[in-house]
Amino acid sequence: MAVTSAAPVRASLRARRARDRVGKAVLYVLLAALLIVVLLPFLWMLSSSLKDNVDVLTVPVQWIPKDWVWTNYRDIWSRIPLAGYISNSAILAVTITFLQVLTGSFAAYGFSKVRFPGRDALFLAYIATIAVPWQAYMIPQYVMMQHAHLTNTFWSLILLQAFGAFGVFLMRQYYMTIPDELTEAARIDGLNDYGIWARIVLPLSKPALASLALLTFVNTWNDYMGPFIYLSSNNLWTVQLGLRQFIGQYEADYAMIMTGSVISILPILVIFLAGQRYFIAGIATSGLKG
Amino acid sequence: MTSLAEPGTRAAEPAGAPPDRHRNGQRMRRGALRRRSTLVGWSFILPNFLGFALFTLVPVVAAFLLSFMNWDAYNPPTWAGVHNFVRMLNDQSFWVALENTALYALGHVPITLALSLLLALLLNKKLKGIAFFRVAIFFPYISSLVAVAIVWNLLFNPSSGPINQFLHLIGITNPPGWTASTTWALPAVIITSVWKDMGYYMVLFLAGLQAIPQEYYEAASVDGANGWQKFWNVTVPSLRPTTFFVLVMLSISSFKVFDLIFVMTGGGPGRATLVLSQLIYQDGILNGQFGYASAISLALFLIVLVITVFQFRLQQRREN
């Protein structure tokens, strides 16, 4: 190759660049098509939420609303107590996320930076329960909560979901990547373990904390079974329960149901867009969901 | 909390003690140190452990014991031996739910695996704006379950849903009844769950792909390998640990499936989409048969365990 003269090399380079450009364009078209197919259900949901109910299931499909019924977004708040549902979901999600992040990161320090007998066996017990399907022990949990008279209160869900093994696991995996030399140096400088956790390890693990907080928040916000089993009073219902109930109540009012669906997804969309790289990083490092 | 301003005071202590007393003191100090670090370690773990032990560990053990008890919401528990398991094996609903769960897994696992791998390969390119595509395809996974279930139910509407209209358009004159039909309800929930989950596993595959050293591909190019050969001889073997992990996670989650199906079809029509988790819920929480439902949940756990162990064995044999 080294012996050939400059001109043909330049020509073949140019040809390759042109081919690359065409290839890239094809790829973009392909990706755009893929994107539309995957997001089609959301587009349909959005479009239906802005329609009159009679226009939702038409033949042929109306992708763009004939009449834009913006009033759906005003009327839904009086049709179902959506504001109350949203605030219930928010209370649960924030409380559970806060407790999970706090106790999880605290315990993870014990599991990664303090050496003591029995530590690894205990950690194994944590890991093992992650593999046990939640449905396998939901009956005893329910019986316990019933006996403690905590069913139909937020307490049942907070207690059951705030101390998950997942948070400990995720944080520990991250803490293991923080070199021991750093914590040892801080110890020599006179910090005790609580100080090291608060001033060295915690600030260093912001990305992992963000991952854990976002994943826990979204999981709690989207949880259906937990609230469904434990919360029976309408005034305690979360967005998911309220929305599900809406189908039974107004069987035919699809437009309004789609409006509620869009509103239930909005908070997740905002949180997701703000912290998407933490989501991806959290999943990629732990490979486990909550 | 000690301040950072006084360095090195503690490290300077052990100096001028006589040799034997020194050794003795060191042993004592080591014992004390160990006790101290045990105390410190537990103090970190305890806040989480109390909740974890009470609300996860105890129920896990209790579930095992409960499955050998006669216990319902109205009578005190009595020992039942294997009675619950015998009853389970004679319970037609159990077999229906087991079959549906297995069929669901048989559809959901391979399709999700293939699609998420394909998506990861497609999106593992250095292109402007590629992150946007990845994020968008991941989004169904975290969007709210009830909204997703409702919208797919409408998309699947047999008479005027967009999916059947599309099928008409491409010449299928008698499209399936989807969630209204006993044969097509399960495929409908499988399609929905594949769509919802593939973005999550794509992220796992992307992480696996990005961990493959670029030199492998360069070496293959030097050896004259084309794109297809590189895929089979570099990508596939390097991705094996990720693929294995995805396979295990997918199988476990398929056998646990509940929410999405429950909201979409409620287990129907008839019992066409009744799965094991829903059966546990119905017998245990709705009907208060704690013992019997625990037996079914133990069966579910054992199935998941056997599948996981089997896949681990297979993986080990392949590695050797």
Short mmCIF file of N, CA and C in Angstrom, two decimals, chain A residues 2 5 20 26 28-29 37 40 44 51 54 67 72 102 110 141 145 149 165 170 192 197 204 209 212 236 258 271 275:
data_model
loop_
_atom_site.label_atom_id
_atom_site.label_comp_id
_atom_site.label_asym_id
_atom_site.label_seq_id
_atom_site.Cartn_x
_atom_site.Cartn_y
_atom_site.Cartn_z
N ALA A 2 2.02 1.12 0.60
CA ALA A 2 2.88 2.29 0.77
C ALA A 2 3.45 2.78 -0.57
N SER A 5 0.86 5.54 -5.69
CA SER A 5 0.97 6.99 -5.77
C SER A 5 -0.19 7.65 -5.03
N ASP A 20 -19.36 6.11 3.68
CA ASP A 20 -19.64 6.26 5.10
C ASP A 20 -20.82 7.19 5.34
N VAL A 26 -28.43 6.21 6.13
CA VAL A 26 -29.32 5.04 6.19
C VAL A 26 -29.57 4.65 7.64
N TYR A 28 -29.41 6.53 10.30
CA TYR A 28 -30.27 7.49 10.98
C TYR A 28 -31.74 7.26 10.62
N VAL A 29 -31.99 6.99 9.35
CA VAL A 29 -33.37 6.73 8.93
C VAL A 29 -33.92 5.51 9.64
N VAL A 37 -41.66 3.51 16.00
CA VAL A 37 -42.39 2.28 16.31
C VAL A 37 -42.44 2.06 17.83
N LEU A 40 -44.64 4.70 19.53
CA LEU A 40 -46.00 4.85 19.01
C LEU A 40 -47.10 4.78 20.09
N TRP A 44 -49.82 7.73 20.60
CA TRP A 44 -51.25 7.47 20.51
C TRP A 44 -51.95 7.89 21.81
N LYS A 51 -58.51 14.25 22.67
CA LYS A 51 -59.64 14.04 21.77
C LYS A 51 -60.95 14.04 22.53
N VAL A 54 -65.50 10.12 21.61
CA VAL A 54 -65.98 9.37 20.43
C VAL A 54 -64.91 9.25 19.35
N ASP A 67 -60.55 17.61 16.61
CA ASP A 67 -60.71 18.80 17.45
C ASP A 67 -59.78 18.62 18.65
N ASN A 72 -59.88 18.42 28.49
CA ASN A 72 -59.67 17.16 29.21
C ASN A 72 -58.71 17.36 30.37
N LEU A 102 -30.72 6.44 52.73
CA LEU A 102 -30.00 6.69 53.99
C LEU A 102 -29.53 5.38 54.62
N GLY A 110 -20.67 -0.24 56.31
CA GLY A 110 -20.34 -1.34 57.21
C GLY A 110 -19.91 -2.58 56.45
N GLN A 141 -45.71 -11.55 55.06
CA GLN A 141 -45.66 -10.10 55.23
C GLN A 141 -47.06 -9.54 55.48
N MET A 145 -48.51 -7.65 58.86
CA MET A 145 -49.07 -6.31 58.81
C MET A 145 -50.51 -6.28 59.33
N HIS A 149 -52.01 -4.36 62.70
CA HIS A 149 -53.03 -3.37 62.32
C HIS A 149 -52.44 -2.25 61.46
N ALA A 165 -32.85 -4.97 50.29
CA ALA A 165 -31.46 -5.39 50.15
C ALA A 165 -30.81 -4.75 48.94
N LEU A 170 -26.37 -2.19 45.84
CA LEU A 170 -25.91 -1.20 44.86
C LEU A 170 -24.85 -0.28 45.47
N ASN A 192 -13.21 9.52 62.71
CA ASN A 192 -13.72 8.18 63.02
C ASN A 192 -14.56 7.69 61.85
N TRP A 197 -17.57 8.23 56.72
CA TRP A 197 -18.76 8.00 55.91
C TRP A 197 -19.37 9.33 55.46
N LEU A 204 -18.18 11.26 47.78
CA LEU A 204 -17.59 10.60 46.61
C LEU A 204 -18.59 9.73 45.87
N LEU A 209 -25.51 7.36 44.67
CA LEU A 209 -26.66 7.81 45.45
C LEU A 209 -27.77 8.28 44.51
N LEU A 212 -29.43 5.21 42.90
CA LEU A 212 -30.30 4.50 43.84
C LEU A 212 -31.57 5.31 44.10
N LEU A 236 -56.38 6.96 50.40
CA LEU A 236 -54.96 6.61 50.50
C LEU A 236 -54.38 6.17 49.15
N MET A 258 -56.92 8.33 29.06
CA MET A 258 -55.62 8.63 28.45
C MET A 258 -55.03 9.92 29.03
N ILE A 271 -38.31 13.44 35.79
CA ILE A 271 -37.23 12.90 36.61
C ILE A 271 -36.25 12.12 35.74
N GLY A 275 -32.25 12.94 35.07
CA GLY A 275 -31.20 12.09 35.63
C GLY A 275 -30.92 10.84 34.83
#
